[in-house]
Amino acid sequence: MRAESVCSPDIPPPSLDLDARVANAWAHYRSLGSPRFVMAPMVDQSELAFRMLGREFGCELCYTPMLHSKQFSTNAEYRLKFFTTCPQDRPLVVQLCGHDPPTVLQAALLLQDHCDAIDINLGCPQGIAKKGNYGAFLADRDWGAVQGIVRTLHNNLKVPVWCKCRLFPDMDRTIRFVRMLEDAGCALLTIHGRTKEMKGQNTGLADWDKIRTVKQALRIPVFANGNIRDSNDVLRCLEVTGVEGVMSAEGLLANPALFSPLVASAPKLALSCRAAEICFLANHYMDITLTYTTPLKFVRAHLFRMLKLLLAEFGTDLRGDLHSAKDFAQMRDVVRLLAGRVVGQPCSDDSREWARRSATLETAATTASTAQAPSDGPNADSGRKRARSTTEADGDERAASPAASHSEKRPHTCVPEVEAESCELAKAAWASAVQAVQNALPSLSGELLPAALADSVTHALSLCSACGLVDAVVLPAALDWLVPVVLAPQLEALQQHCTAVRSGGAEVAADPICALARLVGAAASLHLQIARQLTTCGAVGALIDVLVSAAPSLPAAVLPALEALWCVLSTGSAYGAPASTCVGDDPLQLLLSRTDLCRTVLSVRTSDNGPAARAANRILDFLERQDADEVLHAILTA
């Protein structure tokens, strides 16, 4: 069939026999120092400054972002903008994509004197790759073209040609494909342990057993890619798969020092906990960008990824400031302010903050010990299956989709025994809060959730976020239970309550409204999927009603309602997603049509100099960024 056809007879096979090529492949790999710890190619993310940061903390080999062969070979401006390196940036692999052998070769010839190998992207699963006929789609559609590219580069370059690909659903077909690459001249293969269909909500776990099967089928060096979150995963992957090296994308974006504990020559961060390490790495990365010029949007994206856990726990109000920062100085101010919150005062270590967090977790565990964790609630088998389906996807797909970068939480990498204890305490707090709410639901009958219960869930969400348990513990329960079973009816009850308040038929339920707003904001800030689900349940409309109806008689509700609305909006937009993907078309139109919201937010901004005014500004900035005439008119005439 066409997908497994051979390349054109005009492209000759490799001149050396397989034995000689395999020997040369291993000799070249050893000449690079036999690298084991590898930074993946990441669009707009594995740029020179981040590569230099990674090298300082244990990356032994780095890949450039994927470059488009046709654009690189024909556009000098594209070459200057998207490929930068320096003498210290070695060993270096440049990744190219394309489907036409002569075009890919033309780009590779321009690059071969500036790198140690050329890698062919045969793994990108994104729609843009389907449209451009490269990546995983070329690998699936046209083996003849793939074989022709590898042969052409092998026969005409001074440096080896490497390949990066994914599994096929059929393992026999996978083995035939990778052996074809080896026969065509590939000198090193990186295998991502997922199929091209495993992306987004269907990501799932990478299959290390199948990577091992690929490794055993080949004679050339092999790297593994997928499921690399921390240094323990690196060691386990090497042991399970038997590969020569491990490649990480997501893990390094969250923690650029991921490989540091495994490399004797790499510096070890002698700081009291993960929070202090990440603040240091964020500042150090910005220092590096002063030497290696880096586009502002790249720096912003890296800071969001590195600081995600800390922003969720200590700086939800700072996310908008980081998103709207106009220069490096403003970004550094955000990091400095966040570090000050984490460590107690600027530039000190954060042993006090870690002690405070540990004490909070111990208190939560004491409370949890009096309650039994639910056996058939939101943490049951269906939730666990969903958790497995949303686990990290290292590599191509993350780099090509900046909005998806908000879909995951990373675990802390502090002292293992402290981390393990903290995670267990956070899980216990979550189980206790879930059980308490489940027990209370039958008796609510359309009433608002008691403030103490809502705050207990908010607190448990914060603890799970701090310990990196969002994907494994919170996300399944949130999507299957918290949002549809708890928050959806609560948002409906909130709107009914606001209607009654407007008509004079009810007094404002102060504490429950504030607590529910805090819970909605905390849930939305954790995950893009949760934020989207909340919007379908009417979160935007309910929060607007709180602001324009209950708030005049309840000033205390203004700040939590504004912050919750901002979390629902910004969970996607601050990470590059258009507004319609994070709040949906209908909620966005609702925002655009509510001139009373604009008036309320404007009044808050002009009458308050504190956090509420800053939250109001973020909402107005968001609305103005939609370039909607209705919003601009409403703001100007309010």
Short mmCIF file of C-alpha atoms in Angstrom, two decimals, residues 137-384:
data_model
loop_
_atom_site.label_atom_id
_atom_site.label_comp_id
_atom_site.label_asym_id
_atom_site.label_seq_id
_atom_site.Cartn_x
_atom_site.Cartn_y
_atom_site.Cartn_z
CA PHE A 137 1.13 12.25 9.42
CA LEU A 138 3.93 11.86 6.87
CA ALA A 139 5.11 8.79 8.77
CA ASP A 140 1.62 7.32 8.55
CA ARG A 141 0.89 8.28 4.96
CA ASP A 142 4.05 7.97 2.89
CA TRP A 143 6.93 5.74 3.90
CA GLY A 144 8.51 6.28 0.50
CA ALA A 145 8.90 10.01 1.17
CA VAL A 146 10.28 9.31 4.66
CA GLN A 147 12.78 6.80 3.30
CA GLY A 148 13.78 9.26 0.59
CA ILE A 149 14.42 12.05 3.08
CA VAL A 150 16.57 9.87 5.34
CA ARG A 151 18.54 8.41 2.42
CA THR A 152 19.08 11.81 0.84
CA LEU A 153 20.41 13.38 4.04
CA HIS A 154 22.54 10.35 4.90
CA ASN A 155 24.17 10.39 1.47
CA ASN A 156 24.84 14.14 1.30
CA LEU A 157 25.55 15.49 4.81
CA LYS A 158 28.75 15.63 6.85
CA VAL A 159 26.76 15.03 10.04
CA PRO A 160 24.50 12.06 10.81
CA VAL A 161 20.76 12.08 10.26
CA TRP A 162 18.60 11.19 13.27
CA CYS A 163 14.83 10.66 13.46
CA LYS A 164 12.11 11.20 16.06
CA CYS A 165 8.84 9.34 15.68
CA ARG A 166 5.84 7.90 17.52
CA LEU A 167 4.38 4.45 17.89
CA PHE A 168 1.76 3.17 15.47
CA PRO A 169 -1.30 1.47 17.00
CA ASP A 170 -0.04 -1.74 15.36
CA MET A 171 3.26 -2.69 16.98
CA ASP A 172 4.32 -4.86 14.02
CA ARG A 173 3.95 -1.83 11.77
CA THR A 174 5.98 0.23 14.23
CA ILE A 175 8.85 -2.26 14.04
CA ARG A 176 8.77 -2.33 10.25
CA PHE A 177 8.85 1.49 10.19
CA VAL A 178 11.80 1.95 12.56
CA ARG A 179 13.79 -0.77 10.81
CA MET A 180 13.12 1.01 7.51
CA LEU A 181 14.57 4.17 9.07
CA GLU A 182 17.64 2.28 10.24
CA ASP A 183 18.12 0.69 6.81
CA ALA A 184 17.74 4.11 5.12
CA GLY A 185 20.59 5.62 7.13
CA CYS A 186 19.15 6.86 10.43
CA ALA A 187 21.96 6.89 13.01
CA LEU A 188 19.87 7.46 16.16
CA LEU A 189 16.15 7.14 16.82
CA THR A 190 14.04 8.88 19.44
CA ILE A 191 10.80 7.00 20.02
CA HIS A 192 7.88 8.74 21.71
CA GLY A 193 5.85 6.09 23.51
CA ARG A 194 2.46 7.34 22.29
CA THR A 195 0.58 7.17 19.00
CA LYS A 196 -0.36 10.27 17.05
CA GLU A 197 -3.93 9.85 18.25
CA MET A 198 -2.81 10.19 21.89
CA LYS A 199 -2.96 13.95 22.40
CA GLY A 200 -5.07 16.49 24.22
CA GLN A 201 -7.69 14.82 26.38
CA ASN A 202 -6.67 11.43 24.96
CA THR A 203 -3.01 11.76 25.86
CA GLY A 204 -2.68 8.80 28.22
CA LEU A 205 0.58 7.32 29.41
CA ALA A 206 3.55 6.66 27.16
CA ASP A 207 4.19 2.92 26.84
CA TRP A 208 7.71 2.19 28.03
CA ASP A 209 7.30 -1.53 27.34
CA LYS A 210 6.73 -0.78 23.65
CA ILE A 211 9.73 1.55 23.67
CA ARG A 212 11.76 -1.38 24.99
CA THR A 213 10.47 -3.51 22.11
CA VAL A 214 11.61 -0.85 19.63
CA LYS A 215 15.00 -0.65 21.30
CA GLN A 216 15.45 -4.41 21.07
CA ALA A 217 14.53 -4.37 17.36
CA LEU A 218 17.24 -1.86 16.40
CA ARG A 219 21.02 -1.83 16.34
CA ILE A 220 21.49 1.96 16.46
CA PRO A 221 21.29 4.08 19.65
CA VAL A 222 17.77 4.88 20.88
CA PHE A 223 16.32 7.65 23.07
CA ALA A 224 13.01 7.34 24.93
CA ASN A 225 10.46 10.16 25.18
CA GLY A 226 7.33 10.37 27.35
CA ASN A 227 6.27 10.29 31.04
CA ILE A 228 9.37 12.09 32.31
CA ARG A 229 8.33 14.27 35.24
CA ASP A 230 11.26 14.04 37.65
CA SER A 231 14.70 12.46 38.09
CA ASN A 232 13.18 9.24 39.45
CA ASP A 233 11.24 8.83 36.20
CA VAL A 234 14.49 9.26 34.26
CA LEU A 235 16.17 6.41 36.12
CA ARG A 236 13.13 4.16 35.87
CA CYS A 237 12.79 4.82 32.14
CA LEU A 238 16.43 3.95 31.51
CA GLU A 239 16.00 0.74 33.48
CA VAL A 240 12.67 -0.35 31.96
CA THR A 241 13.43 0.48 28.32
CA GLY A 242 17.17 -0.18 28.10
CA VAL A 243 17.62 2.92 25.91
CA GLU A 244 20.77 5.00 25.72
CA GLY A 245 19.14 8.28 26.73
CA VAL A 246 15.95 9.91 27.98
CA MET A 247 14.39 12.98 26.37
CA SER A 248 12.14 15.38 28.27
CA ALA A 249 10.05 18.38 27.27
CA GLU A 250 7.33 18.97 29.86
CA GLY A 251 9.50 17.96 32.79
CA LEU A 252 12.21 20.45 31.81
CA LEU A 253 9.74 23.26 31.17
CA ALA A 254 8.45 22.86 34.72
CA ASN A 255 11.87 22.23 36.25
CA PRO A 256 14.92 23.11 34.13
CA ALA A 257 17.10 21.42 36.79
CA LEU A 258 15.30 18.08 36.34
CA PHE A 259 18.50 16.25 35.32
CA SER A 260 20.74 18.00 37.85
CA PRO A 261 20.56 15.33 40.61
CA LEU A 262 21.78 12.71 38.11
CA VAL A 263 24.82 14.57 36.76
CA ALA A 264 27.82 14.82 39.06
CA SER A 265 29.17 17.97 37.43
CA ALA A 266 25.83 19.83 37.50
CA PRO A 267 25.23 22.32 40.32
CA LYS A 268 22.90 21.19 43.09
CA LEU A 269 20.47 23.79 44.39
CA ALA A 270 21.09 23.79 48.14
CA LEU A 271 17.81 25.50 48.90
CA SER A 272 15.16 24.51 51.41
CA CYS A 273 12.38 23.45 49.01
CA ARG A 274 11.13 23.38 45.46
CA ALA A 275 9.60 26.86 45.73
CA ALA A 276 12.96 28.50 46.38
CA GLU A 277 14.59 26.47 43.59
CA ILE A 278 12.03 27.54 41.02
CA CYS A 279 12.25 31.23 41.95
CA PHE A 280 16.02 30.99 41.58
CA LEU A 281 15.76 29.23 38.20
CA ALA A 282 13.25 31.78 36.89
CA ASN A 283 15.55 34.66 37.81
CA HIS A 284 18.60 32.84 36.47
CA TYR A 285 16.83 32.20 33.15
CA MET A 286 16.06 35.91 32.84
CA ASP A 287 19.72 36.65 33.53
CA ILE A 288 20.69 34.33 30.66
CA THR A 289 18.30 36.10 28.29
CA LEU A 290 20.36 39.25 28.80
CA THR A 291 23.27 37.45 27.12
CA TYR A 292 21.30 35.54 24.50
CA THR A 293 18.60 37.79 23.06
CA THR A 294 15.23 36.09 23.45
CA PRO A 295 11.78 37.21 22.26
CA LEU A 296 9.58 38.47 25.07
CA LYS A 297 6.84 35.93 24.33
CA PHE A 298 9.31 33.04 24.77
CA VAL A 299 10.38 34.36 28.16
CA ARG A 300 6.79 34.88 29.27
CA ALA A 301 5.84 31.33 28.27
CA HIS A 302 8.81 29.88 30.18
CA LEU A 303 8.00 31.87 33.32
CA PHE A 304 4.39 30.70 33.26
CA ARG A 305 5.54 27.09 33.01
CA MET A 306 8.22 27.36 35.69
CA LEU A 307 6.11 29.36 38.13
CA LYS A 308 2.77 27.63 37.55
CA LEU A 309 2.59 25.90 40.94
CA LEU A 310 3.71 28.98 42.83
CA LEU A 311 1.30 31.25 40.98
CA ALA A 312 -1.55 28.87 41.79
CA GLU A 313 -0.76 28.84 45.51
CA PHE A 314 0.70 32.27 46.21
CA GLY A 315 0.03 34.54 43.25
CA THR A 316 -3.21 34.06 41.36
CA ASP A 317 -3.45 37.86 41.25
CA LEU A 318 0.02 38.05 39.64
CA ARG A 319 -0.78 35.92 36.62
CA GLY A 320 -2.45 38.81 34.86
CA ASP A 321 0.51 41.06 35.68
CA LEU A 322 2.90 38.54 34.15
CA HIS A 323 0.69 38.17 31.09
CA SER A 324 0.49 41.92 30.51
CA ALA A 325 4.16 42.71 31.33
CA LYS A 326 5.58 44.86 28.57
CA ASP A 327 9.29 44.27 29.18
CA PHE A 328 11.79 42.14 31.07
CA ALA A 329 11.91 44.56 34.00
CA GLN A 330 8.19 44.16 34.64
CA MET A 331 8.50 40.37 34.40
CA ARG A 332 11.35 40.38 36.88
CA ASP A 333 9.25 42.50 39.24
CA VAL A 334 6.52 39.86 39.14
CA VAL A 335 9.01 37.10 39.93
CA ARG A 336 10.52 39.16 42.74
CA LEU A 337 7.10 39.86 44.24
CA LEU A 338 6.15 36.19 44.00
CA ALA A 339 9.42 35.15 45.59
CA GLY A 340 8.79 37.57 48.42
CA ARG A 341 5.45 35.94 49.12
CA VAL A 342 6.95 32.47 48.99
CA VAL A 343 9.97 33.06 51.15
CA GLY A 344 8.52 35.62 53.56
CA GLN A 345 10.82 38.41 52.42
CA PRO A 346 12.73 39.07 49.21
CA CYS A 347 15.99 37.17 48.71
CA SER A 348 15.77 34.99 51.82
CA ASP A 349 15.42 31.21 51.79
CA ASP A 350 11.93 29.87 52.28
CA SER A 351 12.37 27.49 55.20
CA ARG A 352 9.76 29.49 57.11
CA GLU A 353 7.28 29.23 54.26
CA TRP A 354 7.88 25.50 53.94
CA ALA A 355 7.38 25.12 57.69
CA ARG A 356 4.11 27.05 57.43
CA ARG A 357 2.91 24.87 54.57
CA SER A 358 3.88 21.68 56.42
CA ALA A 359 2.02 22.85 59.52
CA THR A 360 -1.05 23.54 57.39
CA LEU A 361 -0.85 20.08 55.87
CA GLU A 362 -0.53 18.48 59.31
CA THR A 363 -3.63 20.33 60.48
CA ALA A 364 -5.49 19.13 57.41
CA ALA A 365 -4.41 15.57 58.08
CA THR A 366 -5.63 15.74 61.66
CA THR A 367 -9.01 16.90 60.40
CA ALA A 368 -9.04 14.22 57.73
CA SER A 369 -8.29 11.44 60.19
CA THR A 370 -11.79 11.80 61.63
CA ALA A 371 -13.48 11.17 58.28
CA GLN A 372 -13.49 8.10 56.07
CA ALA A 373 -12.43 8.59 52.46
CA PRO A 374 -15.23 7.85 49.98
CA SER A 375 -14.99 4.46 48.33
CA ASP A 376 -17.40 5.00 45.46
CA GLY A 377 -17.33 8.76 44.96
CA PRO A 378 -15.36 10.93 42.57
CA ASN A 379 -12.08 9.08 43.18
CA ALA A 380 -13.44 5.73 41.99
CA ASP A 381 -12.34 3.77 38.91
CA SER A 382 -13.83 6.15 36.33
CA GLY A 383 -11.83 9.01 37.83
CA ARG A 384 -8.64 6.97 37.81
#
